[in-house]
PDB file of C-alpha atoms in Angstrom:
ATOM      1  CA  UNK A   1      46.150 135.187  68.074  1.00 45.00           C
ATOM      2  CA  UNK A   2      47.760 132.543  65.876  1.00 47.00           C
ATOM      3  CA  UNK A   3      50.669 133.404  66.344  1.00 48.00           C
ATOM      4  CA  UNK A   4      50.445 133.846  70.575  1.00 50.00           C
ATOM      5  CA  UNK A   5      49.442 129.972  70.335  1.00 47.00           C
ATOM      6  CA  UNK A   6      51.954 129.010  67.642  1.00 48.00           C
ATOM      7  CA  UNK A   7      54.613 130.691  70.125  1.00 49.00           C
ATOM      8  CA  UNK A   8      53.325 129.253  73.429  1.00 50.00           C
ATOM      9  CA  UNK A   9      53.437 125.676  71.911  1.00 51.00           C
ATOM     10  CA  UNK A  10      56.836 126.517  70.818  1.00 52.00           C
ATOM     11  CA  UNK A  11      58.094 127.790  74.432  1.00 54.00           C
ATOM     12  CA  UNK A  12      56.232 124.562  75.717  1.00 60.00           C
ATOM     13  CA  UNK A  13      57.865 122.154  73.627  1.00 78.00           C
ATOM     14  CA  UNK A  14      61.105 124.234  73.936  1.00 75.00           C
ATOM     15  CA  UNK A  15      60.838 123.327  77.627  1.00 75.00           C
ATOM     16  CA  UNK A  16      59.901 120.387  77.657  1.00 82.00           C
ATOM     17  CA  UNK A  17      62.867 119.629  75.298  1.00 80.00           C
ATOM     18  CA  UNK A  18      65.338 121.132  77.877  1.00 80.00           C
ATOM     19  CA  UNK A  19      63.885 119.091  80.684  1.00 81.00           C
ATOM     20  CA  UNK A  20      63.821 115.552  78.458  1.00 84.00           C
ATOM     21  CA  UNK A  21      67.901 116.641  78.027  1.00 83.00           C
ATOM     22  CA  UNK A  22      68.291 117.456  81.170  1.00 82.00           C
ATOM     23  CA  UNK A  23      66.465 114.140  82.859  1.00 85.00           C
ATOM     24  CA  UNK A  24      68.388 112.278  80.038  1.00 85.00           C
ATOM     25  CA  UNK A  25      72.168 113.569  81.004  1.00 82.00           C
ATOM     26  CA  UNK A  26      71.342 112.724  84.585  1.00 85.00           C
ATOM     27  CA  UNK A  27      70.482 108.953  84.058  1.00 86.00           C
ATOM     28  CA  UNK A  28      73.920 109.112  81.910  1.00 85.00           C
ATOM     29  CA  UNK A  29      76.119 110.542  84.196  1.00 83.00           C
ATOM     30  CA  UNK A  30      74.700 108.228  86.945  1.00 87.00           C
ATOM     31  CA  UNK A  31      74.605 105.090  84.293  1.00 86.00           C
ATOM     32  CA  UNK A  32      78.036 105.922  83.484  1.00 84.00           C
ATOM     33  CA  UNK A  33      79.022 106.183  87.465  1.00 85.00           C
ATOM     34  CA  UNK A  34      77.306 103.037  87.838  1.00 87.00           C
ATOM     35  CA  UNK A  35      79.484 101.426  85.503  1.00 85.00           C
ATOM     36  CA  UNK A  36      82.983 102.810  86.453  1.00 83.00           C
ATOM     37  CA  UNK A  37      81.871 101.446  89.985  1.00 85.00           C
ATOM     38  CA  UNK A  38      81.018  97.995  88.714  1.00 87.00           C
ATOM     39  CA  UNK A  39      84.543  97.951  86.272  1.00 85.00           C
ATOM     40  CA  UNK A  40      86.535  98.662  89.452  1.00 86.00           C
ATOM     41  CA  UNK A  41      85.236  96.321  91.903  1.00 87.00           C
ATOM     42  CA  UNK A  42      85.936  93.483  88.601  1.00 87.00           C
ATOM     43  CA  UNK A  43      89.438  95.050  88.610  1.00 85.00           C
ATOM     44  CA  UNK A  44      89.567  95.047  92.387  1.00 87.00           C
ATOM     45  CA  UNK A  45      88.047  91.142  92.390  1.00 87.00           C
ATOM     46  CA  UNK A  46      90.510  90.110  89.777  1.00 85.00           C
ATOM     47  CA  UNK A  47      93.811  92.239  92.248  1.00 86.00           C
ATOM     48  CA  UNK A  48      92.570  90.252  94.908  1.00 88.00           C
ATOM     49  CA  UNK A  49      91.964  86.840  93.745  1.00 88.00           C
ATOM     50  CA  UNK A  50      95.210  86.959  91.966  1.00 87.00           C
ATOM     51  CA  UNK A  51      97.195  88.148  94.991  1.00 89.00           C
ATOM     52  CA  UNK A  52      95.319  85.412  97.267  1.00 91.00           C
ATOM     53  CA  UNK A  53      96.675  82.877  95.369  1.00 90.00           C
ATOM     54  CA  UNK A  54     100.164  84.187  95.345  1.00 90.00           C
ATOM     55  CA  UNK A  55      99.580  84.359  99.193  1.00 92.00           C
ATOM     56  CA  UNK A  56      98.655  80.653  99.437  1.00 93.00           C
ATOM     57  CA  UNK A  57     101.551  79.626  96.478  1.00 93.00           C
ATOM     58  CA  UNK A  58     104.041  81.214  98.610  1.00 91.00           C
ATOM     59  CA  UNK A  59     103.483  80.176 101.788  1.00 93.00           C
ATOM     60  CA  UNK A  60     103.771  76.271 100.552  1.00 94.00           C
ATOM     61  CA  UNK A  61     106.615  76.768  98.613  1.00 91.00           C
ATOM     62  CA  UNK A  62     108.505  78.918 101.436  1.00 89.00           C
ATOM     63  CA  UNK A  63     107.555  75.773 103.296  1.00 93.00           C
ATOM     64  CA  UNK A  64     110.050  73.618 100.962  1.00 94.00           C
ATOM     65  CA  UNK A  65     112.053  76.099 100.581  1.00 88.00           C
ATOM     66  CA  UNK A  66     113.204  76.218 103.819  1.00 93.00           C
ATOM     67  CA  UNK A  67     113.619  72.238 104.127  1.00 94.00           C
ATOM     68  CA  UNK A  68     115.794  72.359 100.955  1.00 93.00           C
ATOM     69  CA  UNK A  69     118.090  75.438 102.350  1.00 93.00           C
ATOM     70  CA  UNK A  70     118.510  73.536 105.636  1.00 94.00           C
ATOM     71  CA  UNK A  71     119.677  70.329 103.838  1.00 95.00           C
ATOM     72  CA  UNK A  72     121.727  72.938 101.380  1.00 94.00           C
ATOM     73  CA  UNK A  73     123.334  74.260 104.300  1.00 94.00           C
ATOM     74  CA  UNK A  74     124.240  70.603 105.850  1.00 94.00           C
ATOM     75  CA  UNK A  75     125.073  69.523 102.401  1.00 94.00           C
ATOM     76  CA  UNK A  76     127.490  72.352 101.790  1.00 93.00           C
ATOM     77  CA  UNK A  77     128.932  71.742 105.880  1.00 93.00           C
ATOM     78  CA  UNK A  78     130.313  68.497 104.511  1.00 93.00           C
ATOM     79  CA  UNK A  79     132.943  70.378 102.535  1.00 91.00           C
ATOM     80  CA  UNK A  80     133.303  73.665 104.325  1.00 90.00           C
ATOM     81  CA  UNK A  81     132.903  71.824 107.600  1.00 89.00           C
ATOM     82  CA  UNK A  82     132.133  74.885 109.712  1.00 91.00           C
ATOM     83  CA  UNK A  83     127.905  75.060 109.711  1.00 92.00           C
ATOM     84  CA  UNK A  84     127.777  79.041 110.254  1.00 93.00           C
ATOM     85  CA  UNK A  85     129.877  79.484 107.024  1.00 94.00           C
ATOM     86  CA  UNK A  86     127.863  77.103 105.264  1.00 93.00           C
ATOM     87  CA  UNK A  87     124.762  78.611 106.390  1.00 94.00           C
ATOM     88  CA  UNK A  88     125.987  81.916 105.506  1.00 94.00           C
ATOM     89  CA  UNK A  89     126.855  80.902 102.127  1.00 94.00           C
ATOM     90  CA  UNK A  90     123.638  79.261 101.632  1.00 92.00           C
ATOM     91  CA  UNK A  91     121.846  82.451 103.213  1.00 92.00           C
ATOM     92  CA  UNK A  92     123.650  85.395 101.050  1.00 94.00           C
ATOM     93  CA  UNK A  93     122.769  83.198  97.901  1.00 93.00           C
ATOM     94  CA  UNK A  94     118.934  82.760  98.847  1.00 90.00           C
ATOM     95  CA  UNK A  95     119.001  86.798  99.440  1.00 92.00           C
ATOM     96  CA  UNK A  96     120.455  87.882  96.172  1.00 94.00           C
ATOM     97  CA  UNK A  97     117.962  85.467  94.258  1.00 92.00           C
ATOM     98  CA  UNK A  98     114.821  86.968  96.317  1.00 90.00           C
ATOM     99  CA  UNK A  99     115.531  90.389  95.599  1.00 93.00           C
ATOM    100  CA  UNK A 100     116.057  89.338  92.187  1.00 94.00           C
ATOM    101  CA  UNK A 101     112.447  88.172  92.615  1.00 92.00           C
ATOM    102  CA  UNK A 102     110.807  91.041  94.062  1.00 92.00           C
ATOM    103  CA  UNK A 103     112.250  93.251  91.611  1.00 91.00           C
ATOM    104  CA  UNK A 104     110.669  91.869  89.126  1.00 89.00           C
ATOM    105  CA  UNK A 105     107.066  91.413  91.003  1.00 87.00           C
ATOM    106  CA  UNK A 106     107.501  94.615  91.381  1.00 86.00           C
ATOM    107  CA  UNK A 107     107.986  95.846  88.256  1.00 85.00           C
ATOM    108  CA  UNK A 108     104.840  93.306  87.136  1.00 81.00           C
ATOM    109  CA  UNK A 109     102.672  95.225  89.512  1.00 79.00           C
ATOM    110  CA  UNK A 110     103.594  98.508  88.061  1.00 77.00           C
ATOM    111  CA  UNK A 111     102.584  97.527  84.574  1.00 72.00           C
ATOM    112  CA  UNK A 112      99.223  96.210  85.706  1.00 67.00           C
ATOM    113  CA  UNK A 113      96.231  98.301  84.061  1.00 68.00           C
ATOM    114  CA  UNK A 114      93.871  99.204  86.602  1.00 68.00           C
ATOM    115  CA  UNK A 115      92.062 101.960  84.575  1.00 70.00           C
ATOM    116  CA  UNK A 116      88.238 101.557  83.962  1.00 72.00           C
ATOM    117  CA  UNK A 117      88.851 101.378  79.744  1.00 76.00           C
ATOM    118  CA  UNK A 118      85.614 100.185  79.067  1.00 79.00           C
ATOM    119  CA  UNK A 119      83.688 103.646  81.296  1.00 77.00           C
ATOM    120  CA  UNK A 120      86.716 105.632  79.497  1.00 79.00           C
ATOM    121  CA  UNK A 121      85.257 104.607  76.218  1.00 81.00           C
ATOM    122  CA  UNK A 122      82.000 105.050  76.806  1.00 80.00           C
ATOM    123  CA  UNK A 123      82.342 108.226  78.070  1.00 79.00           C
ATOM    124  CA  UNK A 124      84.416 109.456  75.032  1.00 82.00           C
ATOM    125  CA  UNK A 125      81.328 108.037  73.055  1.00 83.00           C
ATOM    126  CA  UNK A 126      78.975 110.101  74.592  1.00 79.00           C
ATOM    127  CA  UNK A 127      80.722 112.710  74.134  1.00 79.00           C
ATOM    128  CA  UNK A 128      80.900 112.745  70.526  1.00 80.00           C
ATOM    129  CA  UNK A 129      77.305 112.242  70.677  1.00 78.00           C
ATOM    130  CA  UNK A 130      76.293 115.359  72.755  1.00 76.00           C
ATOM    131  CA  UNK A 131      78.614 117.231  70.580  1.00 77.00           C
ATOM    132  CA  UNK A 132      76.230 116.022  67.380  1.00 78.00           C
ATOM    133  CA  UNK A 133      73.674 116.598  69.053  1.00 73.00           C
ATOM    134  CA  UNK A 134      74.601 120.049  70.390  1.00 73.00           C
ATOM    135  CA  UNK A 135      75.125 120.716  66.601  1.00 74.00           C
ATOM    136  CA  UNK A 136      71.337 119.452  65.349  1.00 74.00           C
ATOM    137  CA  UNK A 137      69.816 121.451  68.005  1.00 72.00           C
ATOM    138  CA  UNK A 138      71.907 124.513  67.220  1.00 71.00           C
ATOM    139  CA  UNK A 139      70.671 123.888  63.395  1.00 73.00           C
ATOM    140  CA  UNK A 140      66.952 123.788  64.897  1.00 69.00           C
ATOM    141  CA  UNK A 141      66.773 126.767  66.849  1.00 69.00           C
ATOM    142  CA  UNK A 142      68.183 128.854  63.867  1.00 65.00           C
TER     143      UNK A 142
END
C-alpha cells in the first residue's frame, strides 16, 4: 500500500512537472517572439527615420544643386560660347559624380545589420539552459 501511494505521488508530481515545463517553454517561445517583434520594429524605426531624413537632406540640397549647375553651365558658356556644349559638359560631369554617389549608398545599405542580435542571443541562452536542464532531469529520473 505504501508503495501504491509513494508511486501515485510520484506519477503526480511527474506530471505536474511535465506540465510546469511545458506552460514554461510556451511563455518562452512567445516572450522570445515578443521580443524579436519589438527588436525589428526598433530596427525598422531607426531604417525609416534615417532614410526620412536623407529624403528631406536631398531634396534641399538638389534644390541648390540645380541653381549652382545652371550658373556652372552659364559660367562655362562664357568660354565655350555654345550653351548646349556647356550644358552638356556640365551635365556628363554631374552624372559621373552621382553614380559615384549611389554606389557607395549602396554599398552602405548593404552593410547595414538588420538582424535581431539581441533575440539571437537570447535564444542561444536558452538554449544552453534547456540543454542543463535536460541533463539534471535526466540525472533525476535515473
Amino acid at each position: 500500500m505504501d508503495t501504491d501511494n509513494r508511486n501515485s505521488g510520484e506519477s503526480r508530481s511527474f506530471g505536474s512537472l511535465i506540465s510546469n515545463v511545458t506552460h514554461e517553454v510556451t511563455a518562452l517561445i512567445r516572450n522570445e517572439v515578443e521580443l524579436a517583434k519589438a527588436e525589428m520594429r526598433e530596427k525598422v524605426s531607426q531604417v525609416t527615420t534615417s532614410l526620412t531624413s536623407m529624403a528631406v537632406a536631398g531634396g534641399v540640397l538638389m534644390g541648390g544643386f540645380i541653381v549652382l549647375l545652371a550658373a556652372a553651365v552659364l559660367g562655362l558658356d562664357t568660354f565655350v560660347e555654345t550653351p548646349w556644349l556647356s550644358a552638356l559638359i556640365v551635365g556628363a560631369i554631374v552624372v559621373v559624380i552621382g553614380f559615384i554617389m549611389l554606389q557607395s549608398a549602396k554599398k552602405k545599405l548593404k552593410t547595414a545589420n538588420l538582424a535581431p542580435d539581441r533575440t539571437m542571443a537570447s535564444l542561444r541562452k536558452d538554449q544552453d539552459m534547456a540543454k542543463k536542464h535536460e541533463g539534471q532531469v535526466r540525472e533525476e529520473l535515473k
